[in-house]
mmCIF file of C-alpha atoms in Angstrom:
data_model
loop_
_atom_site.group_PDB
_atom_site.id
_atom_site.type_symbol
_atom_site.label_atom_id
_atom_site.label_comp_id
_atom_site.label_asym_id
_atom_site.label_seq_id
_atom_site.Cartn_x
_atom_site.Cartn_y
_atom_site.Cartn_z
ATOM 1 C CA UNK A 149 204.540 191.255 184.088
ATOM 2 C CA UNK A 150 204.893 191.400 180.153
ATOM 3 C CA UNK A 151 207.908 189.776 178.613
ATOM 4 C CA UNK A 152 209.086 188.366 182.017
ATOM 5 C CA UNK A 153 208.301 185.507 185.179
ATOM 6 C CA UNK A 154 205.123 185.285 186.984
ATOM 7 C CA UNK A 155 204.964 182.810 190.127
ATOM 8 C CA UNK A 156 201.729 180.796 191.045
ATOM 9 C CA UNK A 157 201.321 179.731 194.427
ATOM 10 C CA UNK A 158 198.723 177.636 195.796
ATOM 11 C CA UNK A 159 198.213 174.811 198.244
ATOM 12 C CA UNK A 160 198.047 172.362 194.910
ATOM 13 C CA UNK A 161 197.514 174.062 191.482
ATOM 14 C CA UNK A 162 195.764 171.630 190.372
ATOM 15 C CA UNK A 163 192.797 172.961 192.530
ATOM 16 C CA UNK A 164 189.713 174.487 191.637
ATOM 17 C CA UNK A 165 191.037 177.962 191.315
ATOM 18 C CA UNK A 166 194.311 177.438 190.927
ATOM 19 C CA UNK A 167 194.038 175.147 187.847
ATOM 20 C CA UNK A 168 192.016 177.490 186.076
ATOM 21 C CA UNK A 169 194.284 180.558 187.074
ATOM 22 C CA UNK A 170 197.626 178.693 185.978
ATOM 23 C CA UNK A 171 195.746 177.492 182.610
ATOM 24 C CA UNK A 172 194.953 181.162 181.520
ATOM 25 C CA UNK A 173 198.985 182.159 182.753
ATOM 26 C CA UNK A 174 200.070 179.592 180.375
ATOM 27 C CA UNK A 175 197.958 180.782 177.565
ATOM 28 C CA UNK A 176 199.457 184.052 177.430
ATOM 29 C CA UNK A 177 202.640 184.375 175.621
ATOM 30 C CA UNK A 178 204.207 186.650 177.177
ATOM 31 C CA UNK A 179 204.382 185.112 180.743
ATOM 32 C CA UNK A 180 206.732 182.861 181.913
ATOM 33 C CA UNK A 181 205.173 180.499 184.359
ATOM 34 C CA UNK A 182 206.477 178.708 187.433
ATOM 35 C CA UNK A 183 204.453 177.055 190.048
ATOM 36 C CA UNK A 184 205.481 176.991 193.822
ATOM 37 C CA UNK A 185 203.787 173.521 195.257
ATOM 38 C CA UNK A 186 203.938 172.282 198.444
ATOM 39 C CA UNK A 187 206.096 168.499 199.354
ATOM 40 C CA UNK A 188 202.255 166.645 200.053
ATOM 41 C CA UNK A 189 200.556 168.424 197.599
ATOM 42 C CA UNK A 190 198.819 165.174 195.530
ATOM 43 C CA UNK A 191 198.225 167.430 192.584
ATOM 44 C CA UNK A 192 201.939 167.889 191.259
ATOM 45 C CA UNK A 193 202.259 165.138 189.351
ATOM 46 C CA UNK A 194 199.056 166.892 187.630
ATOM 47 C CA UNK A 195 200.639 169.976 186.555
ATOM 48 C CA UNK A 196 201.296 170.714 183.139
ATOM 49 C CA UNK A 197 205.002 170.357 181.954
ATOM 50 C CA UNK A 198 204.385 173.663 179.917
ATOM 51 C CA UNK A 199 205.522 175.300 183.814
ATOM 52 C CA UNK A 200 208.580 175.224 185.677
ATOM 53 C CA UNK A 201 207.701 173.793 189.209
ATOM 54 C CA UNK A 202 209.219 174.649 192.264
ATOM 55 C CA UNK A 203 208.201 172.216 195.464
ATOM 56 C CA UNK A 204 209.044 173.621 199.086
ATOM 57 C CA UNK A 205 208.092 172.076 202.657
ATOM 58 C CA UNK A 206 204.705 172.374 203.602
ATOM 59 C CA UNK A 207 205.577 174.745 206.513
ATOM 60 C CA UNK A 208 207.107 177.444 203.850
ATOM 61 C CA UNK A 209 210.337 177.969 205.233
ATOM 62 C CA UNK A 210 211.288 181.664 204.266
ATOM 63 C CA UNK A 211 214.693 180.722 203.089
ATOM 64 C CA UNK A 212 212.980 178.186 200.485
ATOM 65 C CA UNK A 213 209.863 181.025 199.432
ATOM 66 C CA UNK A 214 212.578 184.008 198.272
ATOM 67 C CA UNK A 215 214.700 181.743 196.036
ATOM 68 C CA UNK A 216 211.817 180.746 194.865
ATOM 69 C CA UNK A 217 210.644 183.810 194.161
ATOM 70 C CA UNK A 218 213.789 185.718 193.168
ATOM 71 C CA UNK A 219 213.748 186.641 189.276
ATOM 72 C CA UNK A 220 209.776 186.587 189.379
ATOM 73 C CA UNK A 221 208.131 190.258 188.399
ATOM 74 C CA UNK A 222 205.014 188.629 189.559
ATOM 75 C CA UNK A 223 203.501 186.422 192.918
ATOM 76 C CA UNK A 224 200.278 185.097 192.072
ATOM 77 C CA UNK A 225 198.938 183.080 195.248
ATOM 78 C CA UNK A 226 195.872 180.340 195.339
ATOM 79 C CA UNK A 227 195.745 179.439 198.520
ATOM 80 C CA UNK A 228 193.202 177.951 200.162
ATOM 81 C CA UNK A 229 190.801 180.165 201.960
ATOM 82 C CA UNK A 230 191.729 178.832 205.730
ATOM 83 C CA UNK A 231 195.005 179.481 205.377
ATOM 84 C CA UNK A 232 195.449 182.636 203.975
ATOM 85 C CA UNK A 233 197.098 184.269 206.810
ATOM 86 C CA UNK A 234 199.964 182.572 205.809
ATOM 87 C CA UNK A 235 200.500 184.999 202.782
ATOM 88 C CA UNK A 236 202.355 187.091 205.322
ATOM 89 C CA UNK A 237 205.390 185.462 205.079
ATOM 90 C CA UNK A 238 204.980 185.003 201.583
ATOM 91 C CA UNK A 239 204.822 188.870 201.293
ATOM 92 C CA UNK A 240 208.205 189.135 203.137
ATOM 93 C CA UNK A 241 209.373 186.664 200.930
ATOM 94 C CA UNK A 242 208.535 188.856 197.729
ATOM 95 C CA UNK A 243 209.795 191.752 199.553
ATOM 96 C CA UNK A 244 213.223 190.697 199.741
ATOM 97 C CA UNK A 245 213.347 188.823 196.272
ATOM 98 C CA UNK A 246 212.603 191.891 195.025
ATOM 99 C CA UNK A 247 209.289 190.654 193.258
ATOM 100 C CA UNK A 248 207.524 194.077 191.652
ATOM 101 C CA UNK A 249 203.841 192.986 191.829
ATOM 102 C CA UNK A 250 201.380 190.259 194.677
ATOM 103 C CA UNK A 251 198.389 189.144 194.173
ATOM 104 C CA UNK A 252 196.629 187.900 197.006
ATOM 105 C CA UNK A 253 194.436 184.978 197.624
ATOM 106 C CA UNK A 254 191.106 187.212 197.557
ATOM 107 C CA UNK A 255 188.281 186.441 195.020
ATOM 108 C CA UNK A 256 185.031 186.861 196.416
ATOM 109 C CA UNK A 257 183.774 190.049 198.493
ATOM 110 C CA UNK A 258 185.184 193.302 200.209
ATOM 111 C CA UNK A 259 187.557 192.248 202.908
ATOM 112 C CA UNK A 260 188.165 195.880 203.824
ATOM 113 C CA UNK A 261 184.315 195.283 205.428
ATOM 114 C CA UNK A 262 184.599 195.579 209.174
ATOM 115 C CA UNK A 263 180.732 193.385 209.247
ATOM 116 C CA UNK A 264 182.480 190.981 207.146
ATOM 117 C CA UNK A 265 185.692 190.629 208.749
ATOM 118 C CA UNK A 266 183.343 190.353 212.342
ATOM 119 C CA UNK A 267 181.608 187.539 210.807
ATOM 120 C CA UNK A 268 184.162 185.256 209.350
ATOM 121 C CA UNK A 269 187.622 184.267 210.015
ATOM 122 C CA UNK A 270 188.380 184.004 206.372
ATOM 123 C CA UNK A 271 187.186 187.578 205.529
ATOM 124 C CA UNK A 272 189.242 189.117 208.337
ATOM 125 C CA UNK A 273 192.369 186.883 207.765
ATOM 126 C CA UNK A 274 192.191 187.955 204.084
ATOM 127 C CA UNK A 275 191.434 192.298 205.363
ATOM 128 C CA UNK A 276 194.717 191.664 207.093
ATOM 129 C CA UNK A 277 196.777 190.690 204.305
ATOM 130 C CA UNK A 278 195.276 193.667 202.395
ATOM 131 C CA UNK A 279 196.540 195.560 205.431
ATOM 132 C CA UNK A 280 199.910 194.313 205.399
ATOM 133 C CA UNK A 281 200.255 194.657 202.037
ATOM 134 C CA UNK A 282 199.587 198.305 202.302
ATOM 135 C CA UNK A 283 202.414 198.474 204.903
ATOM 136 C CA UNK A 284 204.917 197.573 201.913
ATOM 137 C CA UNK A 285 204.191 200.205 199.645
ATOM 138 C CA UNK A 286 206.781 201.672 200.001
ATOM 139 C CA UNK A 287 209.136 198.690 199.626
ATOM 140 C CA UNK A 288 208.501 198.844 196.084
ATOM 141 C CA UNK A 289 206.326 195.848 196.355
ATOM 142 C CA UNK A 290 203.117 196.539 194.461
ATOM 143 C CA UNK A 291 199.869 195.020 194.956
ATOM 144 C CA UNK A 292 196.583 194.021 193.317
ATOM 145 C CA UNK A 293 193.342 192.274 195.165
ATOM 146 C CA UNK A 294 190.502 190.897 192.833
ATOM 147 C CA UNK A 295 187.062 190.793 194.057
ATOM 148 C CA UNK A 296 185.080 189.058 191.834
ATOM 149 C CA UNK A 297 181.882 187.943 194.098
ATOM 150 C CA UNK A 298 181.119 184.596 194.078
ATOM 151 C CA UNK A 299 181.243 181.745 190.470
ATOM 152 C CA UNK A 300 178.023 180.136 190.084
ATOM 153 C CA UNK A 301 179.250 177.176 188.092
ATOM 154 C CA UNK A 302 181.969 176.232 190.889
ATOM 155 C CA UNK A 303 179.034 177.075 193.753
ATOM 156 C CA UNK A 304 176.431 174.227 191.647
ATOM 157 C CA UNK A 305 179.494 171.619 191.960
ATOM 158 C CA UNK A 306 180.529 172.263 195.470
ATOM 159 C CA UNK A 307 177.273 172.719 196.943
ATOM 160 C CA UNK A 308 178.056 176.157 197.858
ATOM 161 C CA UNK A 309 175.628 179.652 198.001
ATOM 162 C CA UNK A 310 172.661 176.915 199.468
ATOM 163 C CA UNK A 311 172.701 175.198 196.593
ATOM 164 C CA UNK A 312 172.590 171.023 196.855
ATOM 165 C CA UNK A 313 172.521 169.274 193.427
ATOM 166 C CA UNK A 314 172.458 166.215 194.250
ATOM 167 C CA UNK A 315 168.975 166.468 196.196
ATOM 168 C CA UNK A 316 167.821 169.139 194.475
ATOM 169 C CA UNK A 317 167.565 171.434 197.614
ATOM 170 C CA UNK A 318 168.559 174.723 197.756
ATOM 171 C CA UNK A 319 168.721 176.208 201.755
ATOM 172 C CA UNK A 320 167.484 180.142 201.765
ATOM 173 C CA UNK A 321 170.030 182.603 203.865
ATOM 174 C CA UNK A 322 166.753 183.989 205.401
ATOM 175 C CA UNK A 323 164.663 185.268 202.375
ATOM 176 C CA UNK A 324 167.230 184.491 199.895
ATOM 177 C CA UNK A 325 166.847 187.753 198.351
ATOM 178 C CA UNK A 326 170.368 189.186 199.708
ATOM 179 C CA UNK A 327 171.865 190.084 196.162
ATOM 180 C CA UNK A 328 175.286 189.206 195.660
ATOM 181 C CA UNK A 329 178.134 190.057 192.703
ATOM 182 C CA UNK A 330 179.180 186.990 190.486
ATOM 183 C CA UNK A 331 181.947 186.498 188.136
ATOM 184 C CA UNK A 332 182.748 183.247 186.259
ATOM 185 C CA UNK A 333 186.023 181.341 186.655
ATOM 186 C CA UNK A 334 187.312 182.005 183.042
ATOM 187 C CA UNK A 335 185.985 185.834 183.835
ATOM 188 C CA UNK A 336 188.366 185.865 186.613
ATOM 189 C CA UNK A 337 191.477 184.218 185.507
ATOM 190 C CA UNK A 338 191.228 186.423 181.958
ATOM 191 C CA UNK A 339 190.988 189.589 184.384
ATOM 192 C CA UNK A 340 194.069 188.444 186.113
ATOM 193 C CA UNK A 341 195.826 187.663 182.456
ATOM 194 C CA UNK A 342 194.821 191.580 181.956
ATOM 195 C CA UNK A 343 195.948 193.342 184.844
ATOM 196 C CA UNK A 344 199.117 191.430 184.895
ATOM 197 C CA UNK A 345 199.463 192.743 181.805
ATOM 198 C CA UNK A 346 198.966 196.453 182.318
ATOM 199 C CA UNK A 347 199.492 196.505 186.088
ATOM 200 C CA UNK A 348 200.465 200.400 186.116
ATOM 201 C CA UNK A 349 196.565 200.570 186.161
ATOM 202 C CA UNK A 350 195.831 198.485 189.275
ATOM 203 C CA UNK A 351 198.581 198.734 191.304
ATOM 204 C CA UNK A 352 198.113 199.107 194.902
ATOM 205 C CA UNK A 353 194.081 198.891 194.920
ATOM 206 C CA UNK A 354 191.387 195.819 195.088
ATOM 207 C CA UNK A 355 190.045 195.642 191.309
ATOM 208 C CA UNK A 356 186.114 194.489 191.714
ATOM 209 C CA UNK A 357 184.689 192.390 188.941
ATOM 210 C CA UNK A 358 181.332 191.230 188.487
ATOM 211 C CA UNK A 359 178.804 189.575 185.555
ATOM 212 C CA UNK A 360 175.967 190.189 187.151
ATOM 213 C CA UNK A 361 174.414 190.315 190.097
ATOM 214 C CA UNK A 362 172.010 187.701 191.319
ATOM 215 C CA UNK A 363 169.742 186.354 194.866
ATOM 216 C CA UNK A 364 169.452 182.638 195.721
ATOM 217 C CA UNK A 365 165.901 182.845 194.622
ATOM 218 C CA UNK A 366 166.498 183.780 191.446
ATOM 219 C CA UNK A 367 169.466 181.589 191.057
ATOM 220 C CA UNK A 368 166.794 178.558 192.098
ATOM 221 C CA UNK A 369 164.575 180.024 190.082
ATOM 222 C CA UNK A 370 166.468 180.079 187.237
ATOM 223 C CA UNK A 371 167.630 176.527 187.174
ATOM 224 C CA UNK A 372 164.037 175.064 187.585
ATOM 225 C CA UNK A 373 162.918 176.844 184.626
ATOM 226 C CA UNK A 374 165.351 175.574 182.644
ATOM 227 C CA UNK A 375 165.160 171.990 183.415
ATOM 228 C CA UNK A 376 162.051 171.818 184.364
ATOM 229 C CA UNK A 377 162.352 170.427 187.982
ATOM 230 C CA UNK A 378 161.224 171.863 191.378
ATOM 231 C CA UNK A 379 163.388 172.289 193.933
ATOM 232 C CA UNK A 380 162.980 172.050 197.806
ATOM 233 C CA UNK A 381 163.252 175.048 199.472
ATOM 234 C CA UNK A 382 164.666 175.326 203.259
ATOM 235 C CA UNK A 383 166.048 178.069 205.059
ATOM 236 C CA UNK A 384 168.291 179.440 207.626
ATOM 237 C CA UNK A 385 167.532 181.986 210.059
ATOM 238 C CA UNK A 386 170.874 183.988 210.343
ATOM 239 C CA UNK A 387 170.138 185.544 214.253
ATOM 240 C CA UNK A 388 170.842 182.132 215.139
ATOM 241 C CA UNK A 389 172.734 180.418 212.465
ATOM 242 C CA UNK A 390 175.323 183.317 213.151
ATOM 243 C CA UNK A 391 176.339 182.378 216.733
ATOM 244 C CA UNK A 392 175.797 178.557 215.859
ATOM 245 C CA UNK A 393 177.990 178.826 213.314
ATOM 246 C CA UNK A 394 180.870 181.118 215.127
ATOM 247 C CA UNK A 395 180.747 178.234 218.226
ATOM 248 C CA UNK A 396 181.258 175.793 216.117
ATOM 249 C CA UNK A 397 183.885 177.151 214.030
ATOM 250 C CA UNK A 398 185.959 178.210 217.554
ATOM 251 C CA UNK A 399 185.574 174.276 218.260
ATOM 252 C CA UNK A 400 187.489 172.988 214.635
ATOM 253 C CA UNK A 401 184.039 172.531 212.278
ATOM 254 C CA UNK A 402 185.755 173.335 208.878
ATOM 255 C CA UNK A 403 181.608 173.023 207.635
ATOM 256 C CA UNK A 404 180.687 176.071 209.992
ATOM 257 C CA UNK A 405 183.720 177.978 208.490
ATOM 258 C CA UNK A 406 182.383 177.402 204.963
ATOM 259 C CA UNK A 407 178.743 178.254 206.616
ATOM 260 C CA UNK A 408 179.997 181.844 207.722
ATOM 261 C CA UNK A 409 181.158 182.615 204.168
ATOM 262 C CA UNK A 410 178.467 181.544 202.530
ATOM 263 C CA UNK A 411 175.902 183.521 204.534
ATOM 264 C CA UNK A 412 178.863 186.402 204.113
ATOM 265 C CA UNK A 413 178.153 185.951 200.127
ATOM 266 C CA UNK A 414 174.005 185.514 200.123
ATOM 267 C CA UNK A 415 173.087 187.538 203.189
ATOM 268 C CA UNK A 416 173.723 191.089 200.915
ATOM 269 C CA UNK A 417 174.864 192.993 203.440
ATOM 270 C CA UNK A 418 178.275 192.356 203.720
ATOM 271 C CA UNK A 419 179.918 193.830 200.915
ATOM 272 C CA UNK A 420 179.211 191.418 198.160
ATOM 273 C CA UNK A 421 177.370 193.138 196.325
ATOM 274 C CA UNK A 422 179.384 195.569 194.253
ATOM 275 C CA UNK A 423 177.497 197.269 191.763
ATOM 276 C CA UNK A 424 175.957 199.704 194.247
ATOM 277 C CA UNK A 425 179.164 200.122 196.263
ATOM 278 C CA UNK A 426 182.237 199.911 193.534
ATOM 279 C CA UNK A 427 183.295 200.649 190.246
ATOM 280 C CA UNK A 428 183.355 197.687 188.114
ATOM 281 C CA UNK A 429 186.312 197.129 185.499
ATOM 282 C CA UNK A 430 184.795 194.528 183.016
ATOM 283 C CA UNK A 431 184.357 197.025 180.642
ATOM 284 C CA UNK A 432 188.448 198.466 181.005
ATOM 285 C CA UNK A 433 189.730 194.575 181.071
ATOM 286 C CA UNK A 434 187.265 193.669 177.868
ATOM 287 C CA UNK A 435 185.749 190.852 179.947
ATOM 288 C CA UNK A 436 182.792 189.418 178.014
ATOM 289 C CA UNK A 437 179.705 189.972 178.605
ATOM 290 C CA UNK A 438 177.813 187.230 180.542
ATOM 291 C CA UNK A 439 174.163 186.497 181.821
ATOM 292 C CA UNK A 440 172.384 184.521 184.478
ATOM 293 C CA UNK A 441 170.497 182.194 182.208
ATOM 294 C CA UNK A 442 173.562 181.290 179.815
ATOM 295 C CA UNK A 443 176.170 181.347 183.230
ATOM 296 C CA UNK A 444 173.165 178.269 184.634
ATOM 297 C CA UNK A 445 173.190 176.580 181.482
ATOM 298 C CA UNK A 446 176.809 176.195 181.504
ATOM 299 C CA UNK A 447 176.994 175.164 185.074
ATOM 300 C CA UNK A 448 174.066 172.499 184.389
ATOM 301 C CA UNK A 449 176.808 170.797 181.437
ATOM 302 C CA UNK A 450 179.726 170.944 183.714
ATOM 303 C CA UNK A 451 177.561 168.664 186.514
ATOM 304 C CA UNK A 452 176.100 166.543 183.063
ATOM 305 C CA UNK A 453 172.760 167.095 183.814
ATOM 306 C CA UNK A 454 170.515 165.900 181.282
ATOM 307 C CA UNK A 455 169.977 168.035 178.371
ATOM 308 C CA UNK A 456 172.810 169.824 179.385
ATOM 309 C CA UNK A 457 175.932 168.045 178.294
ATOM 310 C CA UNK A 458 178.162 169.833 176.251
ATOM 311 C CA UNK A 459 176.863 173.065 176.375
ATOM 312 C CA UNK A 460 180.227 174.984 176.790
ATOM 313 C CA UNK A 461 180.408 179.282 176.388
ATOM 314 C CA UNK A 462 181.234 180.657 173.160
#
């Protein structure tokens, strides 16, 4: 909240997301920033001394998460996507520290979906928190849930939405003409900066972001006309990836976890695309304005592919 303490949370905030969120916290004056971190986390020693760190057990013991929390306005919580459901105690923790406004560990589509939170684990652990959260209301805990679709640049590094880099494959959910919303990383954290901000706006209600929206083929597309390359194409046939997938994830594959998400994101039908669905607040949060072709060009530079290196948005 303005003038006062915001708390990050994450599994190690050093992370993907979470650096990038606690780097646009710090940049705003007007926050005061303090990091919860876990005992085994190896990122801590990685965290900027510009926040105040707080380290608790990696089981969270409650007593440990509200005096950690107490004198925050503001929960902000990274955690990694397979174990969000542990943002329930976390929200009792807030609760009784007296914490005005969560955010929850959301990011990517509409986990209010009941297709979505069928398919994957992640999507219906995250609907729940949403759900819980709602049960708090009137605990004067206030909430906000960004869904931002899915970040292209973060997707080319992690071989994520089919995409393989390194062998220059990209693997087709079906078609791969599901559209799907996308946001960048700095789009997100900025929007974050914003509602914290003004959060009389957003409270109690899922704010959806997105760029642009985009399909796998004309992500692929996109990236062989500007470098020049051809890519492999393979696909997936989701009537039996689906069940595969679901087996495998009831039997401990992390992999087939990540493969039920990512068909969530590029299949099109589960709520990730937003623009026909949801208003978009880009516009109200003065996010800029980004494209597919500039959004590809950055993501090229940040894996230093040739030509490429350097290129950073302006």
């Amino acid at each position: 909240m303005p003038g006062r303490n915001s708390n990050l949370t994450d599994h190690q905030a050093t992370g993907s997301l979470g650096d990038i969120l606690l780097k646009s916290l710090l940049s705003e004056p007007a926050f005061k920033v303090t990091v919860l971190t876990r005992e085994s986390s190896r990122g801590r020693t990685r965290i900027t001394s510009a926040a105040r760190v707080i380290t608790t057990a990696d089981s969270y013991p409650q007593e440990d998460l509200i005096r950690a929390f107490q004198g925050q306005d503001a929960v902000v919580n990274a955690i990694t996507s397979f174990s969000v459901a542990e943002q329930l105690k976390f929200i009792d923790a807030a609760v009784a520290a007296g914490v005005k406004r969560y955010i929850p560990s959301e990011y990517g589509l509409d986990n209010n979906n009941s297709a979505a939170r069928e398919l994957s684990p992640v999507f219906r652990d995250k609907g729940r928190v949403q759900d819980y959260l709602r049960l708090k209301e009137d605990t004067g805990l206030t909430w906000t849930a960004i869904a931002c679709g899915m970040w292209i640049g973060w997707s080319i590094r992690n071989n994520f939405l089919g995409l393989d880099y390194g062998t220059r494959t990209i693997t087709l959910t079906d078609d791969g003409r599901g559209r799907f919303s996308t946001t960048t990383l700095a789009n997100t954290a900025l929007a974050l900066n914003r509602i914290l901000l003004s959060p009389s706006s957003t409270a109690n209600q899922i704010v959806f972001l997105s760029d642009f929206a985009t399909t796998q083929v004309e992500l692929v597309e996109t990236i062989e006309r500007l470098t020049g390359e051809t890519w492999r194409r393979e696909s997936v046939n989701t009537t039996e990836a689906i069940p595969a997938l679901t087996e495998a994830w009831s039997k401990g594959s992390t992999e087939a976890g990540y493969g039920l998400i990512n068909i969530g994101f590029t299949k099109g039908t589960y709520s990730g695309h937003f623009e026909p669905l949801y208003q978009l607040r880009n516009r109200e949060l003065a996010l800029p304005t980004r494209d597919l072709e500039e959004v590809v060009r950055e993501a090229l530079g940040e894996v230093g592919h040739p030509g490429f290196e350097g290129y950073v948005h302006r």
